[in-house]
């Protein structure tokens, strides 16, 4: 009975199966990552953002919604390649500024979001200021630089994440209507307070 070749054959077969399983798992992980990531900026996408948002229950939570100002005009005037470059640069800026425990995501189009596990307004004010300044360093042309509008809010006790999203989205709307290039806070009372930049 020739045991050695048979054992060798079994080992080779087992190695082949293991390699196949490893490859399939790798492909599955890649597909999952692609499904959860924005293709252009490599930031987490809306789907991933919503999943993470749903995980927050009683913990401290702050939300920032960020809109690139006049983005349609950038695309119309300079072309979609320039628009894409601006999105990529802003995505890189958010990635750099995002605290380690926070989540930065692209929700779609020119809208981005930050989830930050904090209740400290000073931390958020400082972060927003850095985002506003950093955006200003992104050049669209020799004469034009990027500005952004930011809505921000801290979840209140017993407030749903959907209600928080709605409040902060309204603050973002007020930031855009109030002249852009600024942070507007969503207050507990459903009122909003502008914090002008520059």
PDB file of C-alpha atoms in Angstrom:
ATOM      1  CA  UNK A   1       0.000   0.000   0.000  1.00  0.00           C
ATOM      2  CA  UNK A   2       1.503   3.305  -1.105  1.00  0.00           C
ATOM      3  CA  UNK A   3       0.683   5.566   1.868  1.00  0.00           C
ATOM      4  CA  UNK A   4       3.045   8.491   1.167  1.00  0.00           C
ATOM      5  CA  UNK A   5       1.627   9.552  -2.262  1.00  0.00           C
ATOM      6  CA  UNK A   6      -1.901   9.128  -0.939  1.00  0.00           C
ATOM      7  CA  UNK A   7      -1.184  11.263   2.129  1.00  0.00           C
ATOM      8  CA  UNK A   8       0.525  13.811  -0.080  1.00  0.00           C
ATOM      9  CA  UNK A   9      -2.505  13.922  -2.345  1.00  0.00           C
ATOM     10  CA  UNK A  10      -4.811  14.499   0.628  1.00  0.00           C
ATOM     11  CA  UNK A  11      -2.571  17.302   1.868  1.00  0.00           C
ATOM     12  CA  UNK A  12      -2.515  18.947  -1.565  1.00  0.00           C
ATOM     13  CA  UNK A  13      -6.314  18.670  -1.818  1.00  0.00           C
ATOM     14  CA  UNK A  14      -6.756  20.120   1.677  1.00  0.00           C
ATOM     15  CA  UNK A  15      -4.367  22.949   0.805  1.00  0.00           C
ATOM     16  CA  UNK A  16      -6.329  23.656  -2.369  1.00  0.00           C
ATOM     17  CA  UNK A  17      -9.630  23.733  -0.479  1.00  0.00           C
ATOM     18  CA  UNK A  18      -8.155  26.036   2.171  1.00  0.00           C
ATOM     19  CA  UNK A  19      -6.787  28.372  -0.508  1.00  0.00           C
ATOM     20  CA  UNK A  20     -10.194  28.432  -2.238  1.00  0.00           C
ATOM     21  CA  UNK A  21     -12.043  29.179   1.031  1.00  0.00           C
ATOM     22  CA  UNK A  22      -9.528  31.915   1.877  1.00  0.00           C
ATOM     23  CA  UNK A  23      -9.950  33.437  -1.579  1.00  0.00           C
ATOM     24  CA  UNK A  24     -13.762  33.327  -1.380  1.00  0.00           C
ATOM     25  CA  UNK A  25     -13.680  34.951   2.072  1.00  0.00           C
ATOM     26  CA  UNK A  26     -11.346  37.639   0.738  1.00  0.00           C
ATOM     27  CA  UNK A  27     -13.680  38.371  -2.179  1.00  0.00           C
ATOM     28  CA  UNK A  28     -16.680  38.419   0.172  1.00  0.00           C
ATOM     29  CA  UNK A  29     -14.908  40.890   2.478  1.00  0.00           C
ATOM     30  CA  UNK A  30     -14.003  43.093  -0.499  1.00  0.00           C
ATOM     31  CA  UNK A  31     -17.596  43.086  -1.782  1.00  0.00           C
ATOM     32  CA  UNK A  32     -18.910  43.892   1.693  1.00  0.00           C
ATOM     33  CA  UNK A  33     -16.428  46.769   2.011  1.00  0.00           C
ATOM     34  CA  UNK A  34     -17.423  48.079  -1.428  1.00  0.00           C
ATOM     35  CA  UNK A  35     -21.106  47.896  -0.468  1.00  0.00           C
ATOM     36  CA  UNK A  36     -20.389  49.983   2.650  1.00  0.00           C
ATOM     37  CA  UNK A  37     -17.921  52.467   1.124  1.00  0.00           C
ATOM     38  CA  UNK A  38     -18.316  55.449  -1.163  1.00  0.00           C
ATOM     39  CA  UNK A  39     -16.461  54.649  -4.370  1.00  0.00           C
ATOM     40  CA  UNK A  40     -15.154  58.173  -4.954  1.00  0.00           C
ATOM     41  CA  UNK A  41     -14.001  59.287  -1.494  1.00  0.00           C
ATOM     42  CA  UNK A  42     -13.469  55.843   0.104  1.00  0.00           C
ATOM     43  CA  UNK A  43     -15.414  57.103   3.140  1.00  0.00           C
ATOM     44  CA  UNK A  44     -18.238  54.985   4.561  1.00  0.00           C
ATOM     45  CA  UNK A  45     -21.448  55.498   2.556  1.00  0.00           C
ATOM     46  CA  UNK A  46     -25.040  56.278   3.579  1.00  0.00           C
ATOM     47  CA  UNK A  47     -25.891  52.621   4.170  1.00  0.00           C
ATOM     48  CA  UNK A  48     -22.974  52.141   6.561  1.00  0.00           C
ATOM     49  CA  UNK A  49     -23.716  55.473   8.241  1.00  0.00           C
ATOM     50  CA  UNK A  50     -27.367  54.526   8.868  1.00  0.00           C
ATOM     51  CA  UNK A  51     -26.340  51.138  10.268  1.00  0.00           C
ATOM     52  CA  UNK A  52     -23.884  52.746  12.677  1.00  0.00           C
ATOM     53  CA  UNK A  53     -26.401  55.405  13.677  1.00  0.00           C
ATOM     54  CA  UNK A  54     -28.905  52.691  14.603  1.00  0.00           C
ATOM     55  CA  UNK A  55     -26.386  51.194  17.071  1.00  0.00           C
ATOM     56  CA  UNK A  56     -26.412  54.293  19.291  1.00  0.00           C
ATOM     57  CA  UNK A  57     -28.947  54.063  22.077  1.00  0.00           C
ATOM     58  CA  UNK A  58     -28.230  55.710  25.424  1.00  0.00           C
ATOM     59  CA  UNK A  59     -24.679  56.825  24.697  1.00  0.00           C
ATOM     60  CA  UNK A  60     -23.665  60.458  24.159  1.00  0.00           C
ATOM     61  CA  UNK A  61     -24.014  61.299  20.487  1.00  0.00           C
ATOM     62  CA  UNK A  62     -23.482  64.389  18.354  1.00  0.00           C
ATOM     63  CA  UNK A  63     -24.181  64.719  14.656  1.00  0.00           C
ATOM     64  CA  UNK A  64     -22.815  67.092  12.024  1.00  0.00           C
ATOM     65  CA  UNK A  65     -24.264  67.336   8.537  1.00  0.00           C
ATOM     66  CA  UNK A  66     -22.022  69.125   6.040  1.00  0.00           C
ATOM     67  CA  UNK A  67     -22.899  70.426   2.600  1.00  0.00           C
ATOM     68  CA  UNK A  68     -20.377  71.698   0.046  1.00  0.00           C
ATOM     69  CA  UNK A  69     -21.548  75.190  -0.922  1.00  0.00           C
ATOM     70  CA  UNK A  70     -22.623  75.840  -4.538  1.00  0.00           C
ATOM     71  CA  UNK A  71     -21.474  72.399  -5.633  1.00  0.00           C
ATOM     72  CA  UNK A  72     -23.750  72.291  -8.691  1.00  0.00           C
ATOM     73  CA  UNK A  73     -22.181  75.546  -9.894  1.00  0.00           C
ATOM     74  CA  UNK A  74     -18.716  74.023  -9.455  1.00  0.00           C
ATOM     75  CA  UNK A  75     -19.711  71.083 -11.654  1.00  0.00           C
ATOM     76  CA  UNK A  76     -21.422  73.311 -14.216  1.00  0.00           C
ATOM     77  CA  UNK A  77     -18.593  75.829 -14.457  1.00  0.00           C
ATOM     78  CA  UNK A  78     -15.491  73.643 -14.137  1.00  0.00           C
ATOM     79  CA  UNK A  79     -16.746  70.182 -15.102  1.00  0.00           C
ATOM     80  CA  UNK A  80     -17.399  66.974 -13.204  1.00  0.00           C
ATOM     81  CA  UNK A  81     -13.702  66.036 -13.045  1.00  0.00           C
ATOM     82  CA  UNK A  82     -13.011  69.154 -10.968  1.00  0.00           C
ATOM     83  CA  UNK A  83     -16.140  68.439  -8.925  1.00  0.00           C
ATOM     84  CA  UNK A  84     -14.905  64.912  -8.253  1.00  0.00           C
ATOM     85  CA  UNK A  85     -11.483  66.236  -7.224  1.00  0.00           C
ATOM     86  CA  UNK A  86     -13.158  68.622  -4.763  1.00  0.00           C
ATOM     87  CA  UNK A  87     -15.200  65.754  -3.276  1.00  0.00           C
ATOM     88  CA  UNK A  88     -12.072  63.600  -2.955  1.00  0.00           C
ATOM     89  CA  UNK A  89     -10.094  66.401  -1.282  1.00  0.00           C
ATOM     90  CA  UNK A  90     -12.913  67.189   1.115  1.00  0.00           C
ATOM     91  CA  UNK A  91     -13.281  63.481   1.919  1.00  0.00           C
ATOM     92  CA  UNK A  92      -9.562  63.374   2.734  1.00  0.00           C
ATOM     93  CA  UNK A  93      -9.943  66.466   4.925  1.00  0.00           C
ATOM     94  CA  UNK A  94     -12.803  64.874   6.889  1.00  0.00           C
ATOM     95  CA  UNK A  95     -10.820  61.659   7.251  1.00  0.00           C
ATOM     96  CA  UNK A  96      -7.859  63.612   8.684  1.00  0.00           C
ATOM     97  CA  UNK A  97      -9.952  65.694  11.071  1.00  0.00           C
ATOM     98  CA  UNK A  98     -12.344  62.952  12.194  1.00  0.00           C
ATOM     99  CA  UNK A  99     -11.623  61.918  15.803  1.00  0.00           C
ATOM    100  CA  UNK A 100     -10.557  58.284  16.190  1.00  0.00           C
ATOM    101  CA  UNK A 101     -13.799  57.308  17.934  1.00  0.00           C
ATOM    102  CA  UNK A 102     -16.030  59.138  15.426  1.00  0.00           C
ATOM    103  CA  UNK A 103     -17.401  58.205  12.005  1.00  0.00           C
ATOM    104  CA  UNK A 104     -17.095  60.358   8.884  1.00  0.00           C
ATOM    105  CA  UNK A 105     -19.277  59.406   5.909  1.00  0.00           C
ATOM    106  CA  UNK A 106     -20.417  60.631   2.521  1.00  0.00           C
ATOM    107  CA  UNK A 107     -24.204  60.484   2.418  1.00  0.00           C
ATOM    108  CA  UNK A 108     -24.357  61.182  -1.311  1.00  0.00           C
ATOM    109  CA  UNK A 109     -23.809  64.048  -3.718  1.00  0.00           C
ATOM    110  CA  UNK A 110     -22.168  66.912  -1.864  1.00  0.00           C
ATOM    111  CA  UNK A 111     -23.492  65.920   1.582  1.00  0.00           C
ATOM    112  CA  UNK A 112     -21.261  64.471   4.296  1.00  0.00           C
ATOM    113  CA  UNK A 113     -21.811  63.558   7.933  1.00  0.00           C
ATOM    114  CA  UNK A 114     -19.896  63.095  11.164  1.00  0.00           C
ATOM    115  CA  UNK A 115     -21.093  60.995  14.104  1.00  0.00           C
ATOM    116  CA  UNK A 116     -19.204  61.920  17.266  1.00  0.00           C
ATOM    117  CA  UNK A 117     -19.745  60.215  20.632  1.00  0.00           C
ATOM    118  CA  UNK A 118     -19.684  63.379  22.732  1.00  0.00           C
ATOM    119  CA  UNK A 119     -21.975  65.873  24.445  1.00  0.00           C
ATOM    120  CA  UNK A 120     -19.376  68.640  24.636  1.00  0.00           C
ATOM    121  CA  UNK A 121     -20.274  71.618  22.460  1.00  0.00           C
ATOM    122  CA  UNK A 122     -16.724  73.010  22.771  1.00  0.00           C
ATOM    123  CA  UNK A 123     -15.325  69.878  21.100  1.00  0.00           C
ATOM    124  CA  UNK A 124     -17.824  70.215  18.259  1.00  0.00           C
ATOM    125  CA  UNK A 125     -17.272  73.954  17.843  1.00  0.00           C
ATOM    126  CA  UNK A 126     -13.527  73.358  17.543  1.00  0.00           C
ATOM    127  CA  UNK A 127     -14.015  70.528  15.038  1.00  0.00           C
ATOM    128  CA  UNK A 128     -16.425  72.605  12.939  1.00  0.00           C
ATOM    129  CA  UNK A 129     -13.965  75.505  12.932  1.00  0.00           C
ATOM    130  CA  UNK A 130     -11.212  73.202  11.659  1.00  0.00           C
ATOM    131  CA  UNK A 131     -13.518  71.875   8.921  1.00  0.00           C
ATOM    132  CA  UNK A 132     -14.484  75.405   7.853  1.00  0.00           C
ATOM    133  CA  UNK A 133     -10.829  76.497   7.753  1.00  0.00           C
ATOM    134  CA  UNK A 134      -9.664  73.301   6.051  1.00  0.00           C
ATOM    135  CA  UNK A 135     -12.342  73.605   3.381  1.00  0.00           C
ATOM    136  CA  UNK A 136     -11.117  77.112   2.627  1.00  0.00           C
ATOM    137  CA  UNK A 137      -7.724  75.607   1.711  1.00  0.00           C
ATOM    138  CA  UNK A 138      -9.280  73.475  -1.041  1.00  0.00           C
ATOM    139  CA  UNK A 139      -8.853  75.422  -4.278  1.00  0.00           C
ATOM    140  CA  UNK A 140     -11.478  75.095  -6.994  1.00  0.00           C
ATOM    141  CA  UNK A 141      -9.645  77.542  -9.235  1.00  0.00           C
ATOM    142  CA  UNK A 142      -7.039  80.283  -8.838  1.00  0.00           C
ATOM    143  CA  UNK A 143      -9.853  82.674  -7.849  1.00  0.00           C
ATOM    144  CA  UNK A 144     -12.196  80.339  -5.962  1.00  0.00           C
ATOM    145  CA  UNK A 145     -11.894  78.183  -2.854  1.00  0.00           C
ATOM    146  CA  UNK A 146     -14.328  75.776  -1.259  1.00  0.00           C
ATOM    147  CA  UNK A 147     -16.721  76.717   1.522  1.00  0.00           C
ATOM    148  CA  UNK A 148     -19.111  74.462   3.400  1.00  0.00           C
ATOM    149  CA  UNK A 149     -22.248  74.773   5.494  1.00  0.00           C
ATOM    150  CA  UNK A 150     -22.586  72.751   8.702  1.00  0.00           C
ATOM    151  CA  UNK A 151     -25.559  71.807  10.839  1.00  0.00           C
ATOM    152  CA  UNK A 152     -24.761  70.306  14.245  1.00  0.00           C
ATOM    153  CA  UNK A 153     -26.680  68.935  17.179  1.00  0.00           C
ATOM    154  CA  UNK A 154     -26.380  66.798  20.301  1.00  0.00           C
ATOM    155  CA  UNK A 155     -28.942  64.088  20.931  1.00  0.00           C
ATOM    156  CA  UNK A 156     -31.240  64.850  23.825  1.00  0.00           C
ATOM    157  CA  UNK A 157     -32.357  62.278  26.412  1.00  0.00           C
ATOM    158  CA  UNK A 158     -34.911  59.890  24.880  1.00  0.00           C
ATOM    159  CA  UNK A 159     -34.542  61.544  21.459  1.00  0.00           C
ATOM    160  CA  UNK A 160     -34.626  59.148  18.520  1.00  0.00           C
ATOM    161  CA  UNK A 161     -31.788  59.225  15.997  1.00  0.00           C
ATOM    162  CA  UNK A 162     -34.341  60.075  13.302  1.00  0.00           C
ATOM    163  CA  UNK A 163     -35.455  63.127  15.274  1.00  0.00           C
ATOM    164  CA  UNK A 164     -31.828  64.144  15.767  1.00  0.00           C
ATOM    165  CA  UNK A 165     -31.229  63.807  12.000  1.00  0.00           C
ATOM    166  CA  UNK A 166     -34.272  65.981  11.302  1.00  0.00           C
ATOM    167  CA  UNK A 167     -33.163  68.711  13.749  1.00  0.00           C
ATOM    168  CA  UNK A 168     -29.616  68.801  12.393  1.00  0.00           C
ATOM    169  CA  UNK A 169     -30.837  68.762   8.803  1.00  0.00           C
ATOM    170  CA  UNK A 170     -32.964  71.820   9.582  1.00  0.00           C
ATOM    171  CA  UNK A 171     -29.907  73.519  11.108  1.00  0.00           C
ATOM    172  CA  UNK A 172     -27.964  72.736   7.912  1.00  0.00           C
ATOM    173  CA  UNK A 173     -30.768  74.299   5.873  1.00  0.00           C
ATOM    174  CA  UNK A 174     -30.567  77.427   8.045  1.00  0.00           C
ATOM    175  CA  UNK A 175     -26.777  77.557   7.560  1.00  0.00           C
ATOM    176  CA  UNK A 176     -27.254  77.537   3.777  1.00  0.00           C
ATOM    177  CA  UNK A 177     -30.129  80.012   3.830  1.00  0.00           C
ATOM    178  CA  UNK A 178     -28.201  82.294   6.188  1.00  0.00           C
ATOM    179  CA  UNK A 179     -25.290  82.828   3.825  1.00  0.00           C
ATOM    180  CA  UNK A 180     -23.359  79.534   3.888  1.00  0.00           C
ATOM    181  CA  UNK A 181     -19.748  79.075   5.098  1.00  0.00           C
ATOM    182  CA  UNK A 182     -20.917  78.698   8.706  1.00  0.00           C
ATOM    183  CA  UNK A 183     -22.006  76.370  11.487  1.00  0.00           C
ATOM    184  CA  UNK A 184     -25.586  76.480  12.751  1.00  0.00           C
ATOM    185  CA  UNK A 185     -26.523  74.645  15.936  1.00  0.00           C
ATOM    186  CA  UNK A 186     -29.770  72.730  16.276  1.00  0.00           C
ATOM    187  CA  UNK A 187     -30.954  73.822  19.707  1.00  0.00           C
ATOM    188  CA  UNK A 188     -32.898  71.653  22.160  1.00  0.00           C
ATOM    189  CA  UNK A 189     -35.924  73.886  21.693  1.00  0.00           C
ATOM    190  CA  UNK A 190     -36.086  73.193  17.926  1.00  0.00           C
ATOM    191  CA  UNK A 191     -34.679  76.659  17.298  1.00  0.00           C
ATOM    192  CA  UNK A 192     -31.366  77.127  15.551  1.00  0.00           C
ATOM    193  CA  UNK A 193     -28.515  79.514  16.300  1.00  0.00           C
ATOM    194  CA  UNK A 194     -26.005  80.597  13.634  1.00  0.00           C
ATOM    195  CA  UNK A 195     -22.292  80.708  14.347  1.00  0.00           C
ATOM    196  CA  UNK A 196     -20.802  82.766  11.520  1.00  0.00           C
ATOM    197  CA  UNK A 197     -17.346  82.032  10.198  1.00  0.00           C
ATOM    198  CA  UNK A 198     -14.887  84.703   9.125  1.00  0.00           C
TER     199      UNK A 198
END
